[in-house]
GROMACS .gro file of C-alpha atoms in nm:
model
  469
    1UNK     CA    1  17.319  -2.525  -1.304
    2UNK     CA    2  16.962  -2.401  -1.256
    3UNK     CA    3  16.714  -2.385  -1.538
    4UNK     CA    4  16.605  -2.054  -1.684
    5UNK     CA    5  16.256  -1.960  -1.571
    6UNK     CA    6  15.992  -2.008  -1.842
    7UNK     CA    7  15.864  -1.656  -1.784
    8UNK     CA    8  16.016  -1.365  -1.595
    9UNK     CA    9  15.838  -1.188  -1.311
   10UNK     CA   10  15.784  -0.882  -1.530
   11UNK     CA   11  15.623  -1.088  -1.804
   12UNK     CA   12  15.406  -1.273  -1.555
   13UNK     CA   13  15.272  -0.945  -1.420
   14UNK     CA   14  15.199  -0.811  -1.770
   15UNK     CA   15  15.007  -1.128  -1.852
   16UNK     CA   16  14.835  -1.103  -1.517
   17UNK     CA   17  14.710  -0.759  -1.616
   18UNK     CA   18  14.589  -0.907  -1.944
   19UNK     CA   19  14.395  -1.171  -1.753
   20UNK     CA   20  14.236  -0.919  -1.517
   21UNK     CA   21  14.136  -0.689  -1.804
   22UNK     CA   22  13.996  -0.985  -2.002
   23UNK     CA   23  13.786  -1.105  -1.707
   24UNK     CA   24  13.654  -0.753  -1.650
   25UNK     CA   25  13.575  -0.719  -2.020
   26UNK     CA   26  13.386  -1.048  -2.034
   27UNK     CA   27  13.199  -0.962  -1.716
   28UNK     CA   28  13.101  -0.623  -1.858
   29UNK     CA   29  12.978  -0.783  -2.180
   30UNK     CA   30  12.765  -1.028  -1.980
   31UNK     CA   31  12.614  -0.762  -1.752
   32UNK     CA   32  12.522  -0.525  -2.035
   33UNK     CA   33  12.421  -0.787  -2.292
   34UNK     CA   34  12.297  -0.724  -2.555
   35UNK     CA   35  12.376  -0.357  -2.485
   36UNK     CA   36  12.167  -0.107  -2.291
   37UNK     CA   37  11.958   0.103  -2.527
   38UNK     CA   38  11.776   0.431  -2.470
   39UNK     CA   39  11.526   0.575  -2.720
   40UNK     CA   40  11.821   0.751  -2.887
   41UNK     CA   41  12.010   0.421  -2.911
   42UNK     CA   42  11.709   0.242  -3.053
   43UNK     CA   43  11.664   0.515  -3.313
   44UNK     CA   44  12.024   0.471  -3.426
   45UNK     CA   45  11.984   0.093  -3.429
   46UNK     CA   46  11.685   0.126  -3.663
   47UNK     CA   47  11.900   0.340  -3.891
   48UNK     CA   48  12.184   0.089  -3.874
   49UNK     CA   49  11.951  -0.194  -3.971
   50UNK     CA   50  11.792   0.008  -4.250
   51UNK     CA   51  11.450   0.019  -4.085
   52UNK     CA   52  11.466   0.400  -4.086
   53UNK     CA   53  11.656   0.631  -4.320
   54UNK     CA   54  11.991   0.760  -4.200
   55UNK     CA   55  11.968   1.109  -4.047
   56UNK     CA   56  12.209   1.355  -3.887
   57UNK     CA   57  11.997   1.409  -3.573
   58UNK     CA   58  12.240   1.169  -3.410
   59UNK     CA   59  12.593   1.125  -3.549
   60UNK     CA   60  12.560   0.912  -3.864
   61UNK     CA   61  12.909   0.772  -3.814
   62UNK     CA   62  12.786   0.571  -3.514
   63UNK     CA   63  12.497   0.421  -3.712
   64UNK     CA   64  12.730   0.340  -4.002
   65UNK     CA   65  12.983   0.168  -3.776
   66UNK     CA   66  12.698  -0.026  -3.619
   67UNK     CA   67  12.571  -0.121  -3.964
   68UNK     CA   68  12.915  -0.254  -4.055
   69UNK     CA   69  12.936  -0.455  -3.733
   70UNK     CA   70  12.594  -0.608  -3.795
   71UNK     CA   71  12.698  -0.697  -4.152
   72UNK     CA   72  13.012  -0.872  -4.024
   73UNK     CA   73  12.876  -1.041  -3.712
   74UNK     CA   74  12.504  -1.070  -3.783
   75UNK     CA   75  12.422  -0.934  -3.437
   76UNK     CA   76  12.341  -0.584  -3.312
   77UNK     CA   77  12.493  -0.688  -2.976
   78UNK     CA   78  12.837  -0.659  -3.138
   79UNK     CA   79  12.835  -0.284  -3.070
   80UNK     CA   80  12.824  -0.333  -2.692
   81UNK     CA   81  13.098  -0.595  -2.725
   82UNK     CA   82  13.314  -0.352  -2.924
   83UNK     CA   83  13.264  -0.080  -2.662
   84UNK     CA   84  13.378  -0.312  -2.383
   85UNK     CA   85  13.679  -0.433  -2.580
   86UNK     CA   86  13.794  -0.078  -2.663
   87UNK     CA   87  13.737   0.040  -2.306
   88UNK     CA   88  13.915  -0.241  -2.126
   89UNK     CA   89  14.180  -0.263  -2.398
   90UNK     CA   90  14.264   0.106  -2.349
   91UNK     CA   91  14.276   0.063  -1.971
   92UNK     CA   92  14.506  -0.238  -2.010
   93UNK     CA   93  14.744  -0.040  -2.230
   94UNK     CA   94  14.745   0.240  -1.973
   95UNK     CA   95  14.801  -0.011  -1.691
   96UNK     CA   96  15.097  -0.162  -1.874
   97UNK     CA   97  15.246   0.181  -1.936
   98UNK     CA   98  15.210   0.266  -1.566
   99UNK     CA   99  15.372  -0.065  -1.470
  100UNK     CA  100  15.671  -0.014  -1.700
  101UNK     CA  101  15.717   0.352  -1.608
  102UNK     CA  102  15.676   0.317  -1.231
  103UNK     CA  103  15.725  -0.054  -1.146
  104UNK     CA  104  15.414  -0.019  -0.930
  105UNK     CA  105  15.195  -0.325  -0.929
  106UNK     CA  106  14.936  -0.150  -0.714
  107UNK     CA  107  14.935   0.145  -0.952
  108UNK     CA  108  14.885  -0.069  -1.262
  109UNK     CA  109  14.600  -0.257  -1.094
  110UNK     CA  110  14.446   0.072  -0.985
  111UNK     CA  111  14.429   0.182  -1.350
  112UNK     CA  112  14.213  -0.121  -1.425
  113UNK     CA  113  14.018  -0.045  -1.109
  114UNK     CA  114  13.908   0.285  -1.263
  115UNK     CA  115  13.686   0.084  -1.494
  116UNK     CA  116  13.499  -0.065  -1.198
  117UNK     CA  117  13.419   0.267  -1.032
  118UNK     CA  118  13.040   0.318  -1.026
  119UNK     CA  119  13.053   0.650  -1.211
  120UNK     CA  120  13.254   0.481  -1.490
  121UNK     CA  121  13.100   0.134  -1.508
  122UNK     CA  122  12.750   0.284  -1.522
  123UNK     CA  123  12.758   0.354  -1.898
  124UNK     CA  124  13.022   0.115  -2.034
  125UNK     CA  125  12.765  -0.095  -2.219
  126UNK     CA  126  12.517   0.180  -2.306
  127UNK     CA  127  12.521   0.259  -2.679
  128UNK     CA  128  12.547   0.638  -2.666
  129UNK     CA  129  12.753   0.887  -2.860
  130UNK     CA  130  12.879   1.026  -2.528
  131UNK     CA  131  13.021   0.684  -2.442
  132UNK     CA  132  13.180   0.642  -2.784
  133UNK     CA  133  13.345   0.984  -2.761
  134UNK     CA  134  13.477   0.909  -2.410
  135UNK     CA  135  13.621   0.572  -2.509
  136UNK     CA  136  13.783   0.711  -2.823
  137UNK     CA  137  13.949   0.985  -2.617
  138UNK     CA  138  14.063   0.727  -2.361
  139UNK     CA  139  14.212   0.513  -2.639
  140UNK     CA  140  14.397   0.818  -2.775
  141UNK     CA  141  14.540   0.879  -2.426
  142UNK     CA  142  14.653   0.515  -2.417
  143UNK     CA  143  14.835   0.567  -2.747
  144UNK     CA  144  14.998   0.883  -2.609
  145UNK     CA  145  15.125   0.707  -2.297
  146UNK     CA  146  15.256   0.426  -2.515
  147UNK     CA  147  15.456   0.685  -2.705
  148UNK     CA  148  15.580   0.829  -2.377
  149UNK     CA  149  15.689   0.483  -2.266
  150UNK     CA  150  15.871   0.406  -2.593
  151UNK     CA  151  16.060   0.734  -2.621
  152UNK     CA  152  16.351   0.594  -2.421
  153UNK     CA  153  16.411   0.327  -2.683
  154UNK     CA  154  16.408   0.584  -2.966
  155UNK     CA  155  16.147   0.414  -3.187
  156UNK     CA  156  16.186   0.418  -3.562
  157UNK     CA  157  16.000   0.696  -3.747
  158UNK     CA  158  15.759   0.438  -3.891
  159UNK     CA  159  15.661   0.325  -3.539
  160UNK     CA  160  15.626   0.682  -3.419
  161UNK     CA  161  15.409   0.788  -3.710
  162UNK     CA  162  15.208   0.468  -3.686
  163UNK     CA  163  15.124   0.544  -3.324
  164UNK     CA  164  15.045   0.901  -3.414
  165UNK     CA  165  14.800   0.804  -3.688
  166UNK     CA  166  14.633   0.553  -3.457
  167UNK     CA  167  14.585   0.822  -3.194
  168UNK     CA  168  14.461   1.072  -3.453
  169UNK     CA  169  14.201   0.826  -3.583
  170UNK     CA  170  14.064   0.783  -3.231
  171UNK     CA  171  14.052   1.161  -3.185
  172UNK     CA  172  13.881   1.212  -3.521
  173UNK     CA  173  13.619   0.953  -3.435
  174UNK     CA  174  13.554   1.120  -3.099
  175UNK     CA  175  13.485   1.451  -3.275
  176UNK     CA  176  13.274   1.289  -3.549
  177UNK     CA  177  13.057   1.108  -3.298
  178UNK     CA  178  13.022   1.405  -3.061
  179UNK     CA  179  13.081   1.749  -3.212
  180UNK     CA  180  13.161   1.926  -2.886
  181UNK     CA  181  13.428   1.663  -2.815
  182UNK     CA  182  13.649   1.906  -3.007
  183UNK     CA  183  13.708   2.091  -2.679
  184UNK     CA  184  13.828   1.772  -2.512
  185UNK     CA  185  14.023   1.638  -2.810
  186UNK     CA  186  14.260   1.928  -2.866
  187UNK     CA  187  14.449   1.892  -2.533
  188UNK     CA  188  14.476   1.517  -2.595
  189UNK     CA  189  14.610   1.589  -2.945
  190UNK     CA  190  14.879   1.815  -2.798
  191UNK     CA  191  14.964   1.541  -2.547
  192UNK     CA  192  14.992   1.288  -2.829
  193UNK     CA  193  15.237   1.503  -3.025
  194UNK     CA  194  15.450   1.592  -2.722
  195UNK     CA  195  15.458   1.231  -2.609
  196UNK     CA  196  15.589   1.112  -2.945
  197UNK     CA  197  15.823   1.406  -3.017
  198UNK     CA  198  15.988   1.553  -2.710
  199UNK     CA  199  16.052   1.891  -2.873
  200UNK     CA  200  15.855   1.899  -3.199
  201UNK     CA  201  15.952   2.172  -3.439
  202UNK     CA  202  15.722   2.390  -3.646
  203UNK     CA  203  15.725   2.147  -3.938
  204UNK     CA  204  15.621   1.859  -3.711
  205UNK     CA  205  15.333   2.062  -3.566
  206UNK     CA  206  15.214   2.158  -3.915
  207UNK     CA  207  15.227   1.800  -4.039
  208UNK     CA  208  15.051   1.664  -3.731
  209UNK     CA  209  14.780   1.930  -3.744
  210UNK     CA  210  14.726   1.865  -4.113
  211UNK     CA  211  14.694   1.493  -4.038
  212UNK     CA  212  14.426   1.562  -3.777
  213UNK     CA  213  14.233   1.784  -4.019
  214UNK     CA  214  14.252   1.519  -4.291
  215UNK     CA  215  14.141   1.243  -4.052
  216UNK     CA  216  13.840   1.456  -3.956
  217UNK     CA  217  13.740   1.611  -4.289
  218UNK     CA  218  13.778   1.310  -4.520
  219UNK     CA  219  13.537   1.076  -4.335
  220UNK     CA  220  13.292   1.360  -4.274
  221UNK     CA  221  13.290   1.444  -4.644
  222UNK     CA  222  13.263   1.078  -4.740
  223UNK     CA  223  12.962   1.029  -4.511
  224UNK     CA  224  12.796   1.339  -4.653
  225UNK     CA  225  12.862   1.243  -5.016
  226UNK     CA  226  12.797   0.868  -5.011
  227UNK     CA  227  12.572   0.794  -4.712
  228UNK     CA  228  12.371   1.116  -4.763
  229UNK     CA  229  12.209   1.140  -4.419
  230UNK     CA  230  11.883   1.332  -4.406
  231UNK     CA  231  11.942   1.687  -4.279
  232UNK     CA  232  11.733   1.742  -3.965
  233UNK     CA  233  11.861   2.087  -3.853
  234UNK     CA  234  11.909   1.950  -3.502
  235UNK     CA  235  12.110   2.255  -3.399
  236UNK     CA  236  11.790   2.458  -3.387
  237UNK     CA  237  11.691   2.255  -3.081
  238UNK     CA  238  11.928   2.463  -2.865
  239UNK     CA  239  11.795   2.788  -3.010
  240UNK     CA  240  11.440   2.672  -2.941
  241UNK     CA  241  11.533   2.622  -2.576
  242UNK     CA  242  11.671   2.975  -2.556
  243UNK     CA  243  11.366   3.132  -2.719
  244UNK     CA  244  11.100   2.969  -2.503
  245UNK     CA  245  11.294   3.016  -2.178
  246UNK     CA  246  11.446   3.362  -2.230
  247UNK     CA  247  11.144   3.533  -2.388
  248UNK     CA  248  10.808   3.564  -2.217
  249UNK     CA  249  10.493   3.433  -2.389
  250UNK     CA  250  10.372   3.788  -2.455
  251UNK     CA  251  10.705   3.868  -2.624
  252UNK     CA  252  10.675   3.557  -2.841
  253UNK     CA  253  10.324   3.661  -2.949
  254UNK     CA  254  10.478   3.953  -3.137
  255UNK     CA  255  10.759   3.747  -3.292
  256UNK     CA  256  10.809   3.807  -3.663
  257UNK     CA  257  10.762   3.447  -3.774
  258UNK     CA  258  10.482   3.254  -3.940
  259UNK     CA  259  10.157   3.243  -3.740
  260UNK     CA  260  10.175   2.866  -3.699
  261UNK     CA  261  10.528   2.873  -3.557
  262UNK     CA  262  10.444   3.173  -3.338
  263UNK     CA  263  10.150   2.988  -3.184
  264UNK     CA  264  10.362   2.681  -3.118
  265UNK     CA  265  10.639   2.889  -2.958
  266UNK     CA  266  10.390   3.060  -2.728
  267UNK     CA  267  10.230   2.729  -2.636
  268UNK     CA  268  10.573   2.575  -2.577
  269UNK     CA  269  10.681   2.858  -2.345
  270UNK     CA  270  10.360   2.827  -2.145
  271UNK     CA  271  10.384   2.449  -2.125
  272UNK     CA  272  10.748   2.458  -2.013
  273UNK     CA  273  10.656   2.695  -1.733
  274UNK     CA  274  10.360   2.479  -1.635
  275UNK     CA  275  10.559   2.154  -1.610
  276UNK     CA  276  10.875   2.321  -1.481
  277UNK     CA  277  11.092   2.205  -1.772
  278UNK     CA  278  11.415   2.405  -1.761
  279UNK     CA  279  11.551   2.261  -2.086
  280UNK     CA  280  11.490   2.013  -2.367
  281UNK     CA  281  11.181   2.205  -2.480
  282UNK     CA  282  11.171   2.025  -2.814
  283UNK     CA  283  11.081   1.700  -2.641
  284UNK     CA  284  10.915   1.828  -2.325
  285UNK     CA  285  10.699   2.121  -2.439
  286UNK     CA  286  10.704   2.174  -2.816
  287UNK     CA  287  10.431   2.064  -3.055
  288UNK     CA  288  10.652   1.896  -3.310
  289UNK     CA  289  10.540   1.902  -3.674
  290UNK     CA  290  10.582   1.596  -3.895
  291UNK     CA  291  10.913   1.719  -4.040
  292UNK     CA  292  11.063   1.794  -3.698
  293UNK     CA  293  11.279   2.106  -3.710
  294UNK     CA  294  11.354   2.103  -4.082
  295UNK     CA  295  11.072   2.339  -4.174
  296UNK     CA  296  11.108   2.563  -3.869
  297UNK     CA  297  11.487   2.585  -3.838
  298UNK     CA  298  11.531   2.885  -4.068
  299UNK     CA  299  11.275   3.099  -3.889
  300UNK     CA  300  11.393   2.981  -3.546
  301UNK     CA  301  11.752   3.070  -3.630
  302UNK     CA  302  11.659   3.416  -3.762
  303UNK     CA  303  11.439   3.486  -3.460
  304UNK     CA  304  11.713   3.370  -3.224
  305UNK     CA  305  11.969   3.602  -3.385
  306UNK     CA  306  11.734   3.898  -3.358
  307UNK     CA  307  11.604   3.839  -3.009
  308UNK     CA  308  11.908   3.713  -2.818
  309UNK     CA  309  12.111   4.017  -2.916
  310UNK     CA  310  11.847   4.231  -2.745
  311UNK     CA  311  11.811   4.008  -2.438
  312UNK     CA  312  12.173   3.938  -2.353
  313UNK     CA  313  12.131   3.961  -1.970
  314UNK     CA  314  11.833   3.724  -1.972
  315UNK     CA  315  12.010   3.488  -2.211
  316UNK     CA  316  12.320   3.473  -1.989
  317UNK     CA  317  12.104   3.423  -1.680
  318UNK     CA  318  11.922   3.133  -1.841
  319UNK     CA  319  12.237   2.964  -1.966
  320UNK     CA  320  12.412   3.009  -1.629
  321UNK     CA  321  12.105   2.873  -1.450
  322UNK     CA  322  12.104   2.565  -1.671
  323UNK     CA  323  12.479   2.517  -1.635
  324UNK     CA  324  12.447   2.547  -1.257
  325UNK     CA  325  12.191   2.267  -1.267
  326UNK     CA  326  12.441   2.050  -1.454
  327UNK     CA  327  12.699   2.119  -1.184
  328UNK     CA  328  12.484   2.083  -0.874
  329UNK     CA  329  12.170   1.894  -0.978
  330UNK     CA  330  12.318   1.643  -1.219
  331UNK     CA  331  12.067   1.374  -1.303
  332UNK     CA  332  12.033   1.042  -1.483
  333UNK     CA  333  12.339   0.870  -1.328
  334UNK     CA  334  12.228   0.530  -1.454
  335UNK     CA  335  12.055   0.400  -1.769
  336UNK     CA  336  11.842   0.106  -1.664
  337UNK     CA  337  11.849  -0.169  -1.924
  338UNK     CA  338  11.665  -0.128  -2.252
  339UNK     CA  339  11.382   0.116  -2.312
  340UNK     CA  340  11.050  -0.024  -2.430
  341UNK     CA  341  11.060  -0.093  -2.801
  342UNK     CA  342  10.882  -0.266  -3.087
  343UNK     CA  343  11.191  -0.464  -3.189
  344UNK     CA  344  11.151  -0.730  -2.923
  345UNK     CA  345  11.485  -0.644  -2.760
  346UNK     CA  346  11.522  -0.714  -2.388
  347UNK     CA  347  11.804  -0.733  -2.137
  348UNK     CA  348  11.970  -1.075  -2.155
  349UNK     CA  349  12.042  -1.107  -1.782
  350UNK     CA  350  11.787  -0.914  -1.573
  351UNK     CA  351  11.942  -1.016  -1.240
  352UNK     CA  352  12.280  -0.883  -1.344
  353UNK     CA  353  12.111  -0.562  -1.458
  354UNK     CA  354  11.945  -0.533  -1.115
  355UNK     CA  355  12.280  -0.587  -0.946
  356UNK     CA  356  12.447  -0.316  -1.153
  357UNK     CA  357  12.158  -0.077  -1.090
  358UNK     CA  358  12.181  -0.138  -0.715
  359UNK     CA  359  12.556  -0.073  -0.721
  360UNK     CA  360  12.541   0.249  -0.923
  361UNK     CA  361  12.224   0.396  -0.773
  362UNK     CA  362  12.337   0.303  -0.423
  363UNK     CA  363  12.669   0.483  -0.469
  364UNK     CA  364  12.490   0.778  -0.628
  365UNK     CA  365  12.277   0.801  -0.315
  366UNK     CA  366  12.556   0.748  -0.062
  367UNK     CA  367  12.826   0.950  -0.242
  368UNK     CA  368  12.630   1.190  -0.463
  369UNK     CA  369  12.928   1.420  -0.523
  370UNK     CA  370  13.083   1.149  -0.744
  371UNK     CA  371  12.799   1.211  -0.987
  372UNK     CA  372  12.799   1.592  -0.974
  373UNK     CA  373  12.948   1.827  -1.227
  374UNK     CA  374  13.098   2.064  -0.969
  375UNK     CA  375  13.317   1.785  -0.830
  376UNK     CA  376  13.465   1.684  -1.164
  377UNK     CA  377  13.512   2.045  -1.271
  378UNK     CA  378  13.697   2.114  -0.944
  379UNK     CA  379  13.918   1.807  -0.996
  380UNK     CA  380  13.986   1.910  -1.356
  381UNK     CA  381  14.098   2.257  -1.247
  382UNK     CA  382  14.326   2.109  -0.979
  383UNK     CA  383  14.487   1.875  -1.232
  384UNK     CA  384  14.533   2.166  -1.472
  385UNK     CA  385  14.691   2.400  -1.218
  386UNK     CA  386  14.885   2.147  -1.008
  387UNK     CA  387  14.980   1.853  -1.232
  388UNK     CA  388  15.282   1.760  -1.024
  389UNK     CA  389  15.643   1.733  -1.140
  390UNK     CA  390  15.687   1.363  -1.192
  391UNK     CA  391  15.683   1.143  -1.499
  392UNK     CA  392  15.312   1.194  -1.557
  393UNK     CA  393  15.288   1.570  -1.514
  394UNK     CA  394  15.221   1.628  -1.884
  395UNK     CA  395  14.943   1.365  -1.917
  396UNK     CA  396  14.788   1.484  -1.589
  397UNK     CA  397  14.766   1.843  -1.711
  398UNK     CA  398  14.631   1.736  -2.051
  399UNK     CA  399  14.358   1.529  -1.884
  400UNK     CA  400  14.268   1.822  -1.659
  401UNK     CA  401  14.249   2.073  -1.944
  402UNK     CA  402  14.053   1.828  -2.158
  403UNK     CA  403  13.798   1.768  -1.882
  404UNK     CA  404  13.757   2.134  -1.787
  405UNK     CA  405  13.723   2.241  -2.151
  406UNK     CA  406  13.464   1.973  -2.216
  407UNK     CA  407  13.251   2.072  -1.916
  408UNK     CA  408  13.274   2.447  -1.978
  409UNK     CA  409  13.204   2.392  -2.347
  410UNK     CA  410  12.850   2.287  -2.255
  411UNK     CA  411  12.767   2.632  -2.121
  412UNK     CA  412  12.611   2.768  -2.445
  413UNK     CA  413  12.484   2.439  -2.591
  414UNK     CA  414  12.371   2.215  -2.305
  415UNK     CA  415  12.038   2.047  -2.386
  416UNK     CA  416  11.984   1.880  -2.045
  417UNK     CA  417  12.156   1.810  -1.712
  418UNK     CA  418  12.236   1.439  -1.755
  419UNK     CA  419  12.546   1.278  -1.604
  420UNK     CA  420  12.639   1.136  -1.944
  421UNK     CA  421  12.753   1.486  -2.041
  422UNK     CA  422  13.015   1.450  -1.767
  423UNK     CA  423  13.117   1.096  -1.855
  424UNK     CA  424  13.449   1.181  -2.021
  425UNK     CA  425  13.553   1.423  -1.743
  426UNK     CA  426  13.471   1.157  -1.481
  427UNK     CA  427  13.694   0.902  -1.658
  428UNK     CA  428  13.972   1.148  -1.741
  429UNK     CA  429  13.986   1.305  -1.395
  430UNK     CA  430  13.988   0.966  -1.224
  431UNK     CA  431  14.282   0.862  -1.439
  432UNK     CA  432  14.449   1.201  -1.386
  433UNK     CA  433  14.424   1.177  -1.007
  434UNK     CA  434  14.575   0.831  -1.016
  435UNK     CA  435  14.862   0.940  -1.241
  436UNK     CA  436  14.922   1.245  -1.019
  437UNK     CA  437  14.958   1.017  -0.715
  438UNK     CA  438  15.184   0.773  -0.900
  439UNK     CA  439  15.392   1.055  -1.048
  440UNK     CA  440  15.496   1.173  -0.704
  441UNK     CA  441  15.662   0.838  -0.648
  442UNK     CA  442  15.869   0.852  -0.966
  443UNK     CA  443  16.152   1.088  -1.055
  444UNK     CA  444  16.110   1.364  -1.307
  445UNK     CA  445  16.289   1.331  -1.641
  446UNK     CA  446  16.660   1.416  -1.610
  447UNK     CA  447  16.778   1.724  -1.798
  448UNK     CA  448  16.937   1.648  -2.131
  449UNK     CA  449  17.317   1.612  -2.121
  450UNK     CA  450  17.522   1.854  -2.332
  451UNK     CA  451  17.496   1.767  -2.698
  452UNK     CA  452  17.192   1.547  -2.656
  453UNK     CA  453  16.923   1.571  -2.918
  454UNK     CA  454  16.584   1.716  -2.845
  455UNK     CA  455  16.430   1.376  -2.909
  456UNK     CA  456  16.601   1.204  -2.619
  457UNK     CA  457  16.396   0.974  -2.405
  458UNK     CA  458  16.229   1.041  -2.074
  459UNK     CA  459  16.372   0.872  -1.770
  460UNK     CA  460  16.161   0.589  -1.643
  461UNK     CA  461  16.199   0.335  -1.370
  462UNK     CA  462  16.201  -0.008  -1.527
  463UNK     CA  463  16.024  -0.286  -1.338
  464UNK     CA  464  16.263  -0.514  -1.156
  465UNK     CA  465  16.280  -0.861  -1.306
  466UNK     CA  466  16.224  -1.043  -0.981
  467UNK     CA  467  15.953  -1.293  -0.919
  468UNK     CA  468  15.932  -1.205  -0.549
  469UNK     CA  469  15.865  -0.833  -0.602
   0.00000   0.00000   0.00000
């Protein structure tokens, strides 16, 4: 009588995926150590360490999370570690779901391979709000696919609601850390609900929506009441761009604002034209007073409301021109190491940083369309319109809608043409394309038999328990 194997073939493959994800995570931590930091990242680090007061120019929730990590670990590098763990953890959960729903070893490995694509790996260890929003959305998708995988076993209500709240917390964080992530989060929220409840009724939708609102409003109110970040009126930065690029200098000279602001607006418009700056006037062309935009925001907002309503064609032309640049002239595909700073922070492994830069910049040069907005918008529209009919048709469509909404949502508010504004669509569309391909190899859910409840499970191919598969 033969002995029972210590571990089945299915279990060995699951643990193999764990090992691959863990190696990739550790490698990512080493390459990016102690975390790549831009001037924005360094500013938030100073706030997290209490060197500078907390402000709302960048999302205060990121600085507060960083502050908590530093308090627990004693190291600012813990943020880059957390990013890598969340990213590769979410990909591992997705890979396991793909394995259990399709029995495809190649497919489950390909999910982890998404994390090594140059347009994804490029920012994994960069401490940016765009990266945090993307990883939170990815984690919410992983929770949704977990719910889709468990529906067949009819999980207890406590398990279902536990998964739902976990997904909602990720979605709320994505929106707190990046306001325009709202456009991307709503389709993922719908996916989460439909994955956990096959045919949710009105009461379920109301309860789930209320939970999302609570998860978003309560932390936002708590941050405002207890952390009290300094109000910087950062939203006026977009209006400043519109004013100095839509109006001509001679039109700005007659603007009904204070003489000091009027002179600075005229000078900014002239300087932007001289240096060819299409956007980001606040940093590129504007003579910033000591209080930033706080003193000017009221007049800038009033002037914007008056002038843009009378220059609608020019406003639309400017915004479309800027959006076209994001689609076809996308820049900044790679953040090289750590910007110069007075904190004494440097890249831990310069040779690894050089290797990563060669990989990403080389692929950006050889295959530039992988780093262009038009490509990811086209993929998002394809996934939205043609999501397939297999097991993953619903997640594929949700990822497509989320990506397209996120890209199009930048049309009125885009401050620059950086690739980081396309980071979530690049991740989501890559995953969506893979799920679309895998879904064609798996059967669609069978129709419910007569008398079956609306909460019945989806049909899934279970991996064969054979070591030689």
